[in-house]
């Protein structure tokens, strides 16, 4: 009997706290492994690594570790062949890299871009470069983006030491920066975009940091919270404004004019995820309990309705589409993680 024959359509995991950050592993040898971060309004928070026990059809917690403050984003190293150590990154007050083994997760390094100060400006988001996993970019409320270089090379005994340094730090916006994302265009190493409280989407090139390009500005200058590049066609990206019911799709070749707007949600949108394997599918998730999948092939004609809709039992605050298992989308709401087969 094939494995696919056995799998259900939906699996659910209930954490002991409200789930906020969440992401799929990228390694194909760790199918159905995700990390979840707690959202507790105090210093002591947790991250759990959960995996699907496919024999018993249920999620189990593989290990759990302490995290200072709620982590605002979690990513696993974008390493599809297992060439690097099994690393995970989280942000909150600082950028932290964690080494994951079957039995424990331990802090590998803490990266702080302002060594001279006892205080830190909280980090809002980060992205891990898929073409070069030694590059990470973070965004901060202090108006800057920082590009980090990692070294995972030196072997000491049998352990690769992981260290990091600031490659460059730039003032990206006039106000807080809320998200950063590398583009796959032009080789995938040098281009990235950011969004922020000034309501603009700006694009940067690591080779020419003296200027940036404004791709879009929100007409009402509302803060833009999220930014997501299309995984297959680097001309397209999606963004959303604070408290907005719609997601705006942009074409970088036609700046400042949305290619289309996806506006079927009845409460504010919290998450956006492009399909890993298709240039015309995107999932949006919102406070209206709905995760919607859209086919945007008809652009620039208006996209009226999603092609799939799933209603959860709570306000969905995060959605992630599994890059190495494109049949699966993960959502979280309240204290629950659900993975949905699409």
Coordinates of C-alpha atoms in Angstrom, one line a residue:
X1 CA 0.0 0.0 0.0
X2 CA 1.5 3.3 -1.0
X3 CA 2.3 5.9 1.6
X4 CA 0.0 8.3 -0.1
X5 CA -2.8 5.8 0.2
X6 CA -2.4 5.9 4.0
X7 CA -2.2 9.6 4.5
X8 CA -5.2 11.6 5.7
X9 CA -6.2 15.0 4.4
X10 CA -5.7 16.9 7.6
X11 CA -3.5 16.3 10.7
X12 CA -3.8 18.4 13.8
X13 CA -1.5 19.1 16.7
X14 CA -2.4 20.9 19.9
X15 CA 0.4 22.8 21.6
X16 CA 0.3 23.8 25.3
X17 CA 0.3 27.5 24.3
X18 CA -0.8 29.9 21.6
X19 CA 1.2 29.2 18.4
X20 CA 2.6 32.1 16.5
X21 CA 5.8 31.4 14.5
X22 CA 5.8 28.1 12.6
X23 CA 7.7 26.6 9.6
X24 CA 8.4 23.4 7.7
X25 CA 11.8 21.8 7.5
X26 CA 13.4 21.9 4.1
X27 CA 15.3 18.6 4.3
X28 CA 13.6 15.8 2.4
X29 CA 14.8 13.2 4.8
X30 CA 12.7 14.9 7.6
X31 CA 9.3 14.8 6.1
X32 CA 6.5 16.3 8.1
X33 CA 8.8 18.0 10.6
X34 CA 7.9 21.5 11.7
X35 CA 9.0 24.0 14.4
X36 CA 6.4 25.9 16.4
X37 CA 7.0 29.0 18.6
X38 CA 4.9 30.0 21.5
X39 CA 3.2 33.4 22.0
X40 CA 3.2 34.1 25.7
X41 CA 3.3 37.7 26.7
X42 CA 6.3 37.3 29.0
X43 CA 10.1 36.7 28.8
X44 CA 9.9 32.9 29.0
X45 CA 8.7 31.3 25.7
X46 CA 9.2 28.0 24.0
X47 CA 9.9 26.4 20.7
X48 CA 8.8 22.9 19.9
X49 CA 9.9 20.6 17.1
X50 CA 7.1 18.3 16.1
X51 CA 7.0 15.4 13.6
X52 CA 4.2 13.3 12.2
X53 CA 4.3 9.7 13.3
X54 CA 3.0 8.3 10.1
X55 CA 2.2 4.8 11.6
X56 CA -0.1 6.3 14.2
X57 CA -1.2 9.2 12.1
X58 CA -0.5 11.8 14.8
X59 CA 1.9 14.5 15.6
X60 CA 4.4 14.0 18.4
X61 CA 6.7 16.6 20.1
X62 CA 10.3 15.6 19.3
X63 CA 11.8 18.2 21.5
X64 CA 11.2 21.5 23.2
X65 CA 13.5 24.3 24.2
X66 CA 13.4 27.7 25.9
X67 CA 13.3 30.9 23.9
X68 CA 13.5 34.5 25.3
X69 CA 10.4 36.4 24.2
X70 CA 8.0 35.0 21.6
X71 CA 9.9 34.3 18.3
X72 CA 8.4 36.3 15.5
X73 CA 9.7 34.0 12.8
X74 CA 11.3 30.6 12.5
X75 CA 13.1 29.2 9.4
X76 CA 15.1 26.0 8.8
X77 CA 18.2 26.2 6.8
X78 CA 17.2 26.0 3.0
X79 CA 19.4 23.0 2.4
X80 CA 17.6 20.3 0.4
X81 CA 20.5 17.9 0.2
X82 CA 21.8 17.8 3.8
X83 CA 25.1 19.5 2.9
X84 CA 25.0 21.8 5.9
X85 CA 24.4 21.1 9.6
X86 CA 20.7 20.7 10.6
X87 CA 20.2 24.4 11.6
X88 CA 17.2 26.4 12.5
X89 CA 17.0 30.2 13.0
X90 CA 14.7 32.3 15.1
X91 CA 14.3 36.0 15.8
X92 CA 13.0 38.1 18.6
X93 CA 15.3 40.4 20.5
X94 CA 18.2 38.9 18.5
X95 CA 18.9 36.4 15.6
X96 CA 19.7 33.0 17.0
X97 CA 20.9 29.9 15.2
X98 CA 20.1 26.5 16.7
X99 CA 21.5 23.1 15.9
X100 CA 18.9 20.4 15.9
X101 CA 19.6 16.7 16.6
X102 CA 17.1 13.9 17.2
X103 CA 17.3 14.3 21.0
X104 CA 18.0 18.0 21.6
X105 CA 18.2 21.5 20.2
X106 CA 21.0 23.7 21.3
X107 CA 21.9 27.3 20.7
X108 CA 24.7 27.5 18.2
X109 CA 25.2 31.3 18.1
X110 CA 23.5 34.6 18.9
X111 CA 23.9 37.4 16.4
X112 CA 23.7 41.0 17.5
X113 CA 24.3 43.8 15.0
X114 CA 24.9 46.5 17.6
X115 CA 27.8 45.2 19.8
X116 CA 28.3 48.6 21.4
X117 CA 24.9 48.8 23.1
X118 CA 23.3 46.9 26.0
X119 CA 19.9 47.5 24.3
X120 CA 18.7 46.0 21.0
X121 CA 16.0 47.0 18.6
X122 CA 13.6 44.1 18.2
X123 CA 13.8 42.2 14.9
X124 CA 10.6 41.9 13.0
X125 CA 11.5 39.4 10.3
X126 CA 14.3 37.7 8.4
X127 CA 14.9 35.6 5.3
X128 CA 17.4 32.9 4.6
X129 CA 18.9 32.9 1.1
X130 CA 18.0 29.8 -0.8
X131 CA 20.9 30.0 -3.3
X132 CA 23.5 30.7 -0.7
X133 CA 22.6 29.4 2.8
X134 CA 25.5 31.4 4.2
X135 CA 23.5 34.6 3.8
X136 CA 20.6 35.8 6.0
X137 CA 18.9 39.1 6.1
X138 CA 17.1 40.6 9.1
X139 CA 14.7 43.6 9.4
X140 CA 14.3 45.7 12.5
X141 CA 12.1 48.4 14.0
X142 CA 15.2 50.7 14.0
X143 CA 14.6 51.3 10.2
X144 CA 17.5 49.0 9.2
X145 CA 18.1 45.8 7.3
X146 CA 21.2 43.7 8.2
X147 CA 22.7 41.1 5.9
X148 CA 24.6 38.4 7.8
X149 CA 27.3 36.1 6.6
X150 CA 27.4 32.7 8.2
X151 CA 30.4 30.4 8.5
X152 CA 29.5 26.8 8.9
X153 CA 32.9 25.5 7.8
X154 CA 35.5 24.8 10.5
X155 CA 35.4 21.4 11.9
X156 CA 36.5 21.0 15.5
X157 CA 36.5 17.4 16.5
X158 CA 33.4 16.1 14.7
X159 CA 31.3 19.3 15.0
X160 CA 31.1 22.2 12.5
X161 CA 31.2 25.4 14.4
X162 CA 28.7 28.0 13.2
X163 CA 29.5 31.7 13.5
X164 CA 28.2 34.8 11.8
X165 CA 29.2 38.4 11.0
X166 CA 27.5 41.5 9.7
X167 CA 28.2 41.8 5.9
X168 CA 26.3 45.0 5.6
X169 CA 23.7 47.1 7.4
X170 CA 21.6 49.7 5.7
X171 CA 18.8 52.2 6.5
X172 CA 16.1 50.7 4.4
X173 CA 13.0 52.8 5.2
X174 CA 12.0 56.0 6.9
X175 CA 10.2 54.1 9.7
X176 CA 10.2 50.5 11.1
X177 CA 11.0 47.7 8.6
X178 CA 8.5 44.8 9.0
X179 CA 9.7 42.2 6.5
X180 CA 12.6 41.3 4.2
X181 CA 12.8 38.7 1.5
X182 CA 15.5 37.7 -1.0
X183 CA 14.5 37.6 -4.7
X184 CA 15.3 34.6 -7.0
X185 CA 16.0 37.0 -9.9
X186 CA 19.5 37.6 -11.2
X187 CA 21.1 34.5 -9.7
X188 CA 19.2 34.7 -6.4
X189 CA 22.0 36.0 -4.2
X190 CA 22.0 39.8 -4.5
X191 CA 18.5 41.2 -4.8
X192 CA 16.1 41.6 -1.8
X193 CA 13.1 43.7 -1.0
X194 CA 11.7 45.1 2.2
X195 CA 8.4 46.6 3.5
X196 CA 7.7 48.8 6.4
X197 CA 5.7 51.3 8.4
X198 CA 6.2 53.9 5.7
X199 CA 3.9 51.9 3.4
X200 CA 6.5 51.2 0.7
X201 CA 8.0 48.2 -0.9
X202 CA 11.7 48.8 -1.7
X203 CA 14.1 46.7 -3.7
X204 CA 17.9 46.5 -3.1
X205 CA 20.9 45.1 -4.8
X206 CA 23.8 44.0 -2.5
X207 CA 26.2 45.1 -5.3
X208 CA 24.8 48.6 -5.4
X209 CA 23.5 49.5 -2.0
X210 CA 23.8 53.3 -2.6
X211 CA 20.3 53.4 -4.1
X212 CA 17.0 51.4 -3.9
X213 CA 13.9 51.2 -6.0
X214 CA 10.4 51.9 -4.7
X215 CA 8.2 49.2 -6.3
X216 CA 5.0 50.2 -4.6
X217 CA 3.5 52.6 -2.1
X218 CA 0.3 52.0 -0.3
X219 CA -2.2 54.7 -1.4
X220 CA -3.1 55.6 2.2
X221 CA 0.4 55.1 3.4
X222 CA -0.7 52.3 5.7
X223 CA 2.1 50.2 7.0
X224 CA 2.9 47.1 4.9
X225 CA 3.5 44.0 7.1
X226 CA 4.4 41.2 4.8
X227 CA 6.3 40.6 1.6
X228 CA 6.5 37.3 -0.3
X229 CA 8.2 36.6 -3.6
X230 CA 6.7 34.2 -6.1
X231 CA 8.8 31.0 -5.9
X232 CA 8.8 30.3 -9.7
X233 CA 8.5 33.7 -11.3
X234 CA 10.7 36.4 -9.7
X235 CA 8.7 39.2 -11.4
X236 CA 5.8 38.8 -9.0
X237 CA 5.5 39.5 -5.3
X238 CA 2.7 39.8 -2.8
X239 CA 2.3 42.2 0.1
X240 CA -0.4 43.2 2.6
X241 CA -1.1 46.3 4.7
X242 CA -1.9 46.4 8.4
X243 CA -5.5 45.5 9.2
X244 CA -6.2 45.0 5.5
X245 CA -8.7 42.5 4.1
X246 CA -6.8 42.1 0.8
X247 CA -3.5 40.9 -0.6
X248 CA -1.8 43.0 -3.3
X249 CA 0.1 41.2 -6.1
X250 CA 2.8 43.3 -7.7
X251 CA 4.8 43.0 -10.9
X252 CA 8.2 44.5 -10.5
X253 CA 8.2 45.4 -14.3
X254 CA 5.2 47.7 -13.7
X255 CA 6.1 49.5 -10.5
X256 CA 3.5 51.3 -8.3
X257 CA 0.4 49.6 -10.0
X258 CA -0.9 46.4 -8.5
X259 CA -1.2 43.5 -11.0
X260 CA -4.2 42.3 -9.0
X261 CA -5.8 42.4 -5.6
X262 CA -7.1 39.3 -3.8
X263 CA -10.0 40.5 -1.6
X264 CA -12.3 37.7 -0.6
X265 CA -11.3 37.7 3.1
X266 CA -13.8 39.2 5.6
X267 CA -11.3 40.0 8.3
X268 CA -7.7 41.1 8.3
X269 CA -5.1 39.0 6.4
X270 CA -2.3 37.6 8.5
X271 CA -0.3 35.3 6.2
X272 CA 0.7 34.8 2.6
X273 CA 2.4 31.7 1.0
X274 CA 3.2 31.2 -2.7
X275 CA 3.1 27.6 -4.0
X276 CA 6.7 26.2 -4.2
X277 CA 6.0 24.4 -7.5
X278 CA 3.7 26.7 -9.4
X279 CA 4.0 30.4 -10.4
X280 CA 0.2 31.0 -10.4
X281 CA -0.9 29.6 -7.0
X282 CA -0.9 31.5 -3.7
X283 CA -2.5 30.9 -0.3
X284 CA -3.7 33.6 2.0
X285 CA -4.9 33.2 5.6
X286 CA -6.8 35.6 7.8
X287 CA -8.7 36.4 11.0
X288 CA -11.9 35.2 9.3
X289 CA -10.7 31.6 10.0
X290 CA -10.2 31.0 6.3
X291 CA -7.2 29.8 4.3
X292 CA -7.8 30.5 0.6
X293 CA -5.9 29.2 -2.4
X294 CA -6.0 31.4 -5.5
X295 CA -5.1 30.8 -9.2
X296 CA -3.8 34.1 -10.5
X297 CA -3.2 32.9 -14.1
X298 CA -5.9 35.3 -15.4
X299 CA -3.9 38.5 -14.5
X300 CA -4.2 41.3 -15.3
X301 CA -7.9 40.4 -15.4
X302 CA -9.4 40.6 -12.0
X303 CA -9.2 37.5 -9.8
X304 CA -12.7 37.2 -8.4
X305 CA -12.7 34.0 -6.3
X306 CA -10.3 31.5 -4.8
X307 CA -10.2 28.0 -6.2
X308 CA -10.0 26.3 -2.7
X309 CA -11.2 27.5 0.7
X310 CA -10.6 25.9 4.1
X311 CA -12.3 27.1 7.3
X312 CA -10.4 26.5 10.5
X313 CA -11.8 26.7 14.1
X314 CA -10.0 30.0 14.9
X315 CA -8.3 33.0 13.5
X316 CA -5.4 31.8 11.3
X317 CA -2.2 33.7 12.2
X318 CA 0.3 31.9 10.0
X319 CA 0.4 29.9 6.8
X320 CA 3.4 28.0 5.3
X321 CA 3.5 25.9 2.1
X322 CA 6.0 23.0 2.4
X323 CA 8.7 23.6 -0.2
X324 CA 9.8 19.9 -0.4
X325 CA 6.2 18.6 0.0
X326 CA 4.1 20.9 -2.2
X327 CA 0.9 18.9 -1.5
X328 CA 0.9 20.2 2.0
X329 CA 0.1 23.5 3.6
X330 CA 0.4 24.3 7.4
X331 CA -1.7 26.8 9.3
X332 CA -1.8 27.7 12.9
X333 CA -4.6 29.2 15.0
X334 CA -5.1 29.5 18.8
X335 CA -2.9 26.6 20.2
X336 CA -3.3 24.4 17.1
X337 CA -1.2 23.5 14.1
X338 CA -3.0 21.8 11.2
X339 CA -1.5 20.5 8.0
X340 CA -3.8 20.3 5.0
X341 CA -3.4 18.3 1.9
X342 CA -4.1 20.4 -1.2

